[in-house]
Amino acid sequence: MSGGADGAYRALIGELAALVRLAHTALRGATAVLADPAGGGNGIPAAEKALAELRSRIEEDAAGALGGRAGVVVGVHVGCEVEALGQLVQRLLEAAWARQGRELFGERPLASLHGIADAALGLVARAADALESGAPKGVADVLSELHEVGQRQRLLYELLLREADADADPVDTADLVLLSCCYQQCAEHGASIARHAVLFSPAAS
């Protein structure tokens, strides 16, 4: 690339990484509400504000010039993944609203869900870093964390099946599975960004 084109491409990478971080902010806000319905109310406006900004910037970026084939590839790929992250955060917010007034999950399932959420949050944040740096180690770290999310989800399912009894609330069980799936899919979208981070690296362009 020429100097000007290279600078534009690096700026695009920075903008896309910022979009991933906005998705992370929205995900963190939704998670705060799910973790503590009574005290995490500030997470809803924070998540909704981040989501609104995310959607606006996705539209602006889609309407702008992406700067050659490399820009088109990275812009479309990351844009699709970030848009999917936003949709998952919206589902998590809707779940948080739906659970207002309900008792918290049991201690052990809740701790397991927190572990899945924390792992997914960390993965999305690392995906943004990997996109910007394009460092193979950063990509490897993200893919390792994706495996951890899957392992944590499996352990939650084992716990739910092992402790199943006639008194268990089926709504709570369904919500736990739904929420864990949302976080697992968030992790998948973050990993998809990271998998291509070396290709998207400004140094490789």
PDB file of C-alpha atoms in Angstrom:
ATOM      1  CA  MET A   1       0.000   0.000   0.000  1.00  0.00           C
ATOM      2  CA  SER A   2       1.065   3.579  -0.473  1.00  0.00           C
ATOM      3  CA  GLY A   3       1.642   5.722   2.610  1.00  0.00           C
ATOM      4  CA  GLY A   4      -1.749   7.398   2.336  1.00  0.00           C
ATOM      5  CA  ALA A   5      -3.616   4.175   1.717  1.00  0.00           C
ATOM      6  CA  ASP A   6      -1.729   2.460   4.524  1.00  0.00           C
ATOM      7  CA  GLY A   7      -2.667   5.256   6.920  1.00  0.00           C
ATOM      8  CA  ALA A   8      -6.318   5.015   5.903  1.00  0.00           C
ATOM      9  CA  TYR A   9      -6.281   1.257   6.390  1.00  0.00           C
ATOM     10  CA  ARG A  10      -4.743   1.585   9.848  1.00  0.00           C
ATOM     11  CA  ALA A  11      -7.383   4.152  10.744  1.00  0.00           C
ATOM     12  CA  LEU A  12     -10.082   1.721   9.605  1.00  0.00           C
ATOM     13  CA  ILE A  13      -8.599  -1.053  11.764  1.00  0.00           C
ATOM     14  CA  GLY A  14      -8.627   1.340  14.728  1.00  0.00           C
ATOM     15  CA  GLU A  15     -12.261   2.258  14.097  1.00  0.00           C
ATOM     16  CA  LEU A  16     -13.311  -1.382  13.853  1.00  0.00           C
ATOM     17  CA  ALA A  17     -11.461  -2.219  17.063  1.00  0.00           C
ATOM     18  CA  ALA A  18     -13.304   0.669  18.712  1.00  0.00           C
ATOM     19  CA  LEU A  19     -16.597  -0.879  17.561  1.00  0.00           C
ATOM     20  CA  VAL A  20     -15.643  -4.178  19.186  1.00  0.00           C
ATOM     21  CA  ARG A  21     -14.866  -2.294  22.407  1.00  0.00           C
ATOM     22  CA  LEU A  22     -18.255  -0.581  22.244  1.00  0.00           C
ATOM     23  CA  ALA A  23     -19.865  -4.006  21.960  1.00  0.00           C
ATOM     24  CA  HIS A  24     -17.819  -5.043  25.002  1.00  0.00           C
ATOM     25  CA  THR A  25     -19.079  -2.019  26.954  1.00  0.00           C
ATOM     26  CA  ALA A  26     -22.676  -2.888  26.082  1.00  0.00           C
ATOM     27  CA  LEU A  27     -22.106  -6.529  27.017  1.00  0.00           C
ATOM     28  CA  ARG A  28     -20.582  -5.513  30.351  1.00  0.00           C
ATOM     29  CA  GLY A  29     -23.589  -3.316  31.160  1.00  0.00           C
ATOM     30  CA  ALA A  30     -26.078  -6.063  30.384  1.00  0.00           C
ATOM     31  CA  THR A  31     -24.041  -8.504  32.458  1.00  0.00           C
ATOM     32  CA  ALA A  32     -24.059  -6.164  35.458  1.00  0.00           C
ATOM     33  CA  VAL A  33     -27.865  -6.188  35.467  1.00  0.00           C
ATOM     34  CA  LEU A  34     -28.100  -9.955  35.130  1.00  0.00           C
ATOM     35  CA  ALA A  35     -25.568 -10.461  37.908  1.00  0.00           C
ATOM     36  CA  ASP A  36     -27.313  -8.071  40.309  1.00  0.00           C
ATOM     37  CA  PRO A  37     -30.871  -7.098  39.280  1.00  0.00           C
ATOM     38  CA  ALA A  38     -31.283  -4.866  42.332  1.00  0.00           C
ATOM     39  CA  GLY A  39     -27.964  -3.027  42.228  1.00  0.00           C
ATOM     40  CA  GLY A  40     -27.009  -3.262  38.587  1.00  0.00           C
ATOM     41  CA  GLY A  41     -29.652  -0.914  37.231  1.00  0.00           C
ATOM     42  CA  ASN A  42     -27.053   1.526  35.939  1.00  0.00           C
ATOM     43  CA  GLY A  43     -25.928  -1.186  33.558  1.00  0.00           C
ATOM     44  CA  ILE A  44     -29.085  -0.856  31.451  1.00  0.00           C
ATOM     45  CA  PRO A  45     -28.609   2.785  30.383  1.00  0.00           C
ATOM     46  CA  ALA A  46     -24.883   2.175  29.920  1.00  0.00           C
ATOM     47  CA  ALA A  47     -25.568  -0.824  27.698  1.00  0.00           C
ATOM     48  CA  GLU A  48     -28.321   0.942  25.745  1.00  0.00           C
ATOM     49  CA  LYS A  49     -26.126   4.001  25.181  1.00  0.00           C
ATOM     50  CA  ALA A  50     -23.256   1.844  23.931  1.00  0.00           C
ATOM     51  CA  LEU A  51     -25.622  -0.116  21.680  1.00  0.00           C
ATOM     52  CA  ALA A  52     -27.083   3.065  20.174  1.00  0.00           C
ATOM     53  CA  GLU A  53     -23.604   4.422  19.445  1.00  0.00           C
ATOM     54  CA  LEU A  54     -22.526   1.058  18.058  1.00  0.00           C
ATOM     55  CA  ARG A  55     -25.435   0.905  15.602  1.00  0.00           C
ATOM     56  CA  SER A  56     -24.903   4.493  14.518  1.00  0.00           C
ATOM     57  CA  ARG A  57     -21.201   4.002  13.864  1.00  0.00           C
ATOM     58  CA  ILE A  58     -21.786   0.732  11.997  1.00  0.00           C
ATOM     59  CA  GLU A  59     -24.140   2.572   9.642  1.00  0.00           C
ATOM     60  CA  GLU A  60     -21.674   5.438   9.190  1.00  0.00           C
ATOM     61  CA  ASP A  61     -18.802   3.067   8.450  1.00  0.00           C
ATOM     62  CA  ALA A  62     -20.906   1.071   5.983  1.00  0.00           C
ATOM     63  CA  ALA A  63     -21.759   4.263   4.137  1.00  0.00           C
ATOM     64  CA  GLY A  64     -18.155   5.459   4.010  1.00  0.00           C
ATOM     65  CA  ALA A  65     -15.349   4.497   1.675  1.00  0.00           C
ATOM     66  CA  LEU A  66     -13.550   1.422   3.010  1.00  0.00           C
ATOM     67  CA  GLY A  67     -10.330   1.979   1.105  1.00  0.00           C
ATOM     68  CA  GLY A  68      -9.642  -0.780  -1.362  1.00  0.00           C
ATOM     69  CA  ARG A  69     -10.183  -4.512  -1.276  1.00  0.00           C
ATOM     70  CA  ALA A  70      -8.407  -4.982   2.057  1.00  0.00           C
ATOM     71  CA  GLY A  71     -10.692  -2.421   3.645  1.00  0.00           C
ATOM     72  CA  VAL A  72     -13.763  -4.058   2.152  1.00  0.00           C
ATOM     73  CA  VAL A  73     -12.750  -7.482   3.503  1.00  0.00           C
ATOM     74  CA  VAL A  74     -12.018  -6.343   7.042  1.00  0.00           C
ATOM     75  CA  GLY A  75     -14.915  -3.887   7.115  1.00  0.00           C
ATOM     76  CA  VAL A  76     -17.555  -6.389   6.029  1.00  0.00           C
ATOM     77  CA  HIS A  77     -16.230  -9.251   8.160  1.00  0.00           C
ATOM     78  CA  VAL A  78     -15.832  -7.298  11.388  1.00  0.00           C
ATOM     79  CA  GLY A  79     -18.987  -5.290  10.732  1.00  0.00           C
ATOM     80  CA  CYS A  80     -21.047  -8.487  10.507  1.00  0.00           C
ATOM     81  CA  GLU A  81     -19.518  -9.890  13.685  1.00  0.00           C
ATOM     82  CA  VAL A  82     -20.010  -6.679  15.653  1.00  0.00           C
ATOM     83  CA  GLU A  83     -23.589  -6.336  14.459  1.00  0.00           C
ATOM     84  CA  ALA A  84     -24.253  -9.879  15.684  1.00  0.00           C
ATOM     85  CA  LEU A  85     -22.668  -8.993  19.043  1.00  0.00           C
ATOM     86  CA  GLY A  86     -25.051  -6.050  19.326  1.00  0.00           C
ATOM     87  CA  GLN A  87     -28.037  -8.297  18.666  1.00  0.00           C
ATOM     88  CA  LEU A  88     -26.900 -10.715  21.379  1.00  0.00           C
ATOM     89  CA  VAL A  89     -26.473  -7.881  23.868  1.00  0.00           C
ATOM     90  CA  GLN A  90     -30.025  -6.786  23.050  1.00  0.00           C
ATOM     91  CA  ARG A  91     -31.234 -10.305  23.871  1.00  0.00           C
ATOM     92  CA  LEU A  92     -29.358 -10.225  27.169  1.00  0.00           C
ATOM     93  CA  LEU A  93     -30.943  -6.892  28.048  1.00  0.00           C
ATOM     94  CA  GLU A  94     -34.382  -8.264  27.232  1.00  0.00           C
ATOM     95  CA  ALA A  95     -33.668 -11.251  29.474  1.00  0.00           C
ATOM     96  CA  ALA A  96     -32.580  -8.897  32.260  1.00  0.00           C
ATOM     97  CA  TRP A  97     -35.841  -6.942  31.941  1.00  0.00           C
ATOM     98  CA  ALA A  98     -37.862 -10.164  31.926  1.00  0.00           C
ATOM     99  CA  ARG A  99     -36.200 -11.344  35.131  1.00  0.00           C
ATOM    100  CA  GLN A 100     -36.950  -8.141  37.060  1.00  0.00           C
ATOM    101  CA  GLY A 101     -38.758  -9.151  40.235  1.00  0.00           C
ATOM    102  CA  ARG A 102     -37.716 -12.794  40.054  1.00  0.00           C
ATOM    103  CA  GLU A 103     -35.447 -14.340  42.635  1.00  0.00           C
ATOM    104  CA  LEU A 104     -31.801 -14.825  41.729  1.00  0.00           C
ATOM    105  CA  PHE A 105     -30.675 -18.141  40.378  1.00  0.00           C
ATOM    106  CA  GLY A 106     -29.296 -20.679  42.839  1.00  0.00           C
ATOM    107  CA  GLU A 107     -25.810 -19.962  44.146  1.00  0.00           C
ATOM    108  CA  ARG A 108     -23.959 -22.646  42.209  1.00  0.00           C
ATOM    109  CA  PRO A 109     -25.663 -22.127  38.817  1.00  0.00           C
ATOM    110  CA  LEU A 110     -25.271 -18.364  39.217  1.00  0.00           C
ATOM    111  CA  ALA A 111     -21.560 -18.720  39.958  1.00  0.00           C
ATOM    112  CA  SER A 112     -21.217 -20.928  36.892  1.00  0.00           C
ATOM    113  CA  LEU A 113     -23.040 -18.394  34.714  1.00  0.00           C
ATOM    114  CA  HIS A 114     -20.811 -15.611  36.075  1.00  0.00           C
ATOM    115  CA  GLY A 115     -17.788 -17.635  35.012  1.00  0.00           C
ATOM    116  CA  ILE A 116     -19.135 -17.982  31.471  1.00  0.00           C
ATOM    117  CA  ALA A 117     -19.973 -14.271  31.302  1.00  0.00           C
ATOM    118  CA  ASP A 118     -16.561 -13.192  32.611  1.00  0.00           C
ATOM    119  CA  ALA A 119     -14.773 -15.453  30.141  1.00  0.00           C
ATOM    120  CA  ALA A 120     -16.862 -14.131  27.230  1.00  0.00           C
ATOM    121  CA  LEU A 121     -16.276 -10.516  28.284  1.00  0.00           C
ATOM    122  CA  GLY A 122     -12.543 -11.073  28.481  1.00  0.00           C
ATOM    123  CA  LEU A 123     -12.526 -12.745  25.079  1.00  0.00           C
ATOM    124  CA  VAL A 124     -14.368  -9.882  23.343  1.00  0.00           C
ATOM    125  CA  ALA A 125     -11.979  -7.344  24.890  1.00  0.00           C
ATOM    126  CA  ARG A 126      -8.972  -9.389  23.747  1.00  0.00           C
ATOM    127  CA  ALA A 127     -10.466  -9.704  20.261  1.00  0.00           C
ATOM    128  CA  ALA A 128     -10.334  -5.918  19.902  1.00  0.00           C
ATOM    129  CA  ASP A 129      -6.684  -5.914  20.974  1.00  0.00           C
ATOM    130  CA  ALA A 130      -5.857  -8.775  18.603  1.00  0.00           C
ATOM    131  CA  LEU A 131      -7.537  -6.955  15.716  1.00  0.00           C
ATOM    132  CA  GLU A 132      -5.429  -3.851  16.311  1.00  0.00           C
ATOM    133  CA  SER A 133      -2.127  -5.603  16.920  1.00  0.00           C
ATOM    134  CA  GLY A 134      -2.490  -8.567  14.572  1.00  0.00           C
ATOM    135  CA  ALA A 135      -0.088 -10.425  16.875  1.00  0.00           C
ATOM    136  CA  PRO A 136      -0.311 -14.222  16.532  1.00  0.00           C
ATOM    137  CA  LYS A 137       0.030 -14.683  20.311  1.00  0.00           C
ATOM    138  CA  GLY A 138      -2.962 -12.443  20.928  1.00  0.00           C
ATOM    139  CA  VAL A 139      -4.992 -14.504  18.479  1.00  0.00           C
ATOM    140  CA  ALA A 140      -3.887 -17.739  20.152  1.00  0.00           C
ATOM    141  CA  ASP A 141      -4.920 -16.354  23.550  1.00  0.00           C
ATOM    142  CA  VAL A 142      -8.404 -15.540  22.251  1.00  0.00           C
ATOM    143  CA  LEU A 143      -8.876 -18.999  20.762  1.00  0.00           C
ATOM    144  CA  SER A 144      -7.751 -20.553  24.028  1.00  0.00           C
ATOM    145  CA  GLU A 145     -10.329 -18.474  25.883  1.00  0.00           C
ATOM    146  CA  LEU A 146     -13.013 -19.620  23.448  1.00  0.00           C
ATOM    147  CA  HIS A 147     -12.293 -23.192  24.514  1.00  0.00           C
ATOM    148  CA  GLU A 148     -12.622 -22.083  28.148  1.00  0.00           C
ATOM    149  CA  VAL A 149     -16.058 -20.582  27.490  1.00  0.00           C
ATOM    150  CA  GLY A 150     -17.186 -23.866  25.971  1.00  0.00           C
ATOM    151  CA  GLN A 151     -15.833 -25.826  28.923  1.00  0.00           C
ATOM    152  CA  ARG A 152     -17.598 -23.564  31.401  1.00  0.00           C
ATOM    153  CA  GLN A 153     -20.874 -23.904  29.502  1.00  0.00           C
ATOM    154  CA  ARG A 154     -20.555 -27.695  29.546  1.00  0.00           C
ATOM    155  CA  LEU A 155     -19.972 -27.630  33.316  1.00  0.00           C
ATOM    156  CA  LEU A 156     -23.094 -25.502  33.794  1.00  0.00           C
ATOM    157  CA  TYR A 157     -25.160 -28.017  31.824  1.00  0.00           C
ATOM    158  CA  GLU A 158     -23.735 -30.877  33.867  1.00  0.00           C
ATOM    159  CA  LEU A 159     -24.636 -29.022  37.046  1.00  0.00           C
ATOM    160  CA  LEU A 160     -28.192 -28.379  35.872  1.00  0.00           C
ATOM    161  CA  LEU A 161     -28.684 -32.005  34.881  1.00  0.00           C
ATOM    162  CA  ARG A 162     -27.084 -33.394  38.019  1.00  0.00           C
ATOM    163  CA  GLU A 163     -29.132 -31.214  40.370  1.00  0.00           C
ATOM    164  CA  ALA A 164     -32.416 -31.542  38.480  1.00  0.00           C
ATOM    165  CA  ASP A 165     -35.362 -32.241  40.776  1.00  0.00           C
ATOM    166  CA  ALA A 166     -39.132 -31.850  40.848  1.00  0.00           C
ATOM    167  CA  ASP A 167     -38.923 -28.526  42.683  1.00  0.00           C
ATOM    168  CA  ALA A 168     -36.546 -26.883  40.211  1.00  0.00           C
ATOM    169  CA  ASP A 169     -38.045 -23.889  38.436  1.00  0.00           C
ATOM    170  CA  PRO A 170     -38.082 -24.727  34.690  1.00  0.00           C
ATOM    171  CA  VAL A 171     -38.067 -20.995  33.859  1.00  0.00           C
ATOM    172  CA  ASP A 172     -34.786 -20.532  35.735  1.00  0.00           C
ATOM    173  CA  THR A 173     -33.291 -23.552  34.001  1.00  0.00           C
ATOM    174  CA  ALA A 174     -34.382 -22.283  30.581  1.00  0.00           C
ATOM    175  CA  ASP A 175     -33.031 -18.795  31.341  1.00  0.00           C
ATOM    176  CA  LEU A 176     -29.672 -20.167  32.457  1.00  0.00           C
ATOM    177  CA  VAL A 177     -29.328 -22.171  29.255  1.00  0.00           C
ATOM    178  CA  LEU A 178     -30.435 -19.232  27.101  1.00  0.00           C
ATOM    179  CA  LEU A 179     -28.044 -16.811  28.794  1.00  0.00           C
ATOM    180  CA  SER A 180     -25.136 -19.226  28.587  1.00  0.00           C
ATOM    181  CA  CYS A 181     -25.840 -19.678  24.867  1.00  0.00           C
ATOM    182  CA  CYS A 182     -25.860 -15.904  24.348  1.00  0.00           C
ATOM    183  CA  TYR A 183     -22.478 -15.547  26.042  1.00  0.00           C
ATOM    184  CA  GLN A 184     -21.067 -18.507  24.153  1.00  0.00           C
ATOM    185  CA  GLN A 185     -22.186 -16.939  20.862  1.00  0.00           C
ATOM    186  CA  CYS A 186     -20.656 -13.599  21.901  1.00  0.00           C
ATOM    187  CA  ALA A 187     -17.406 -15.459  22.443  1.00  0.00           C
ATOM    188  CA  GLU A 188     -17.722 -17.129  19.023  1.00  0.00           C
ATOM    189  CA  HIS A 189     -18.160 -13.782  17.263  1.00  0.00           C
ATOM    190  CA  GLY A 190     -15.193 -12.316  19.114  1.00  0.00           C
ATOM    191  CA  ALA A 191     -13.096 -15.347  18.176  1.00  0.00           C
ATOM    192  CA  SER A 192     -14.120 -15.005  14.533  1.00  0.00           C
ATOM    193  CA  ILE A 193     -12.681 -11.496  14.532  1.00  0.00           C
ATOM    194  CA  ALA A 194      -9.493 -12.696  16.193  1.00  0.00           C
ATOM    195  CA  ARG A 195      -9.031 -15.662  13.828  1.00  0.00           C
ATOM    196  CA  HIS A 196      -8.526 -13.221  10.968  1.00  0.00           C
ATOM    197  CA  ALA A 197      -6.595 -10.633  12.965  1.00  0.00           C
ATOM    198  CA  VAL A 198      -3.245 -11.520  11.419  1.00  0.00           C
ATOM    199  CA  LEU A 199      -4.758 -11.184   7.932  1.00  0.00           C
ATOM    200  CA  PHE A 200      -6.278  -7.856   8.968  1.00  0.00           C
ATOM    201  CA  SER A 201      -3.055  -6.631  10.566  1.00  0.00           C
ATOM    202  CA  PRO A 202      -1.843  -3.347   9.053  1.00  0.00           C
ATOM    203  CA  ALA A 203       1.611  -4.916   8.822  1.00  0.00           C
ATOM    204  CA  ALA A 204       0.212  -7.660   6.589  1.00  0.00           C
ATOM    205  CA  SER A 205      -1.676  -5.308   4.315  1.00  0.00           C
TER     206      SER A 205
END
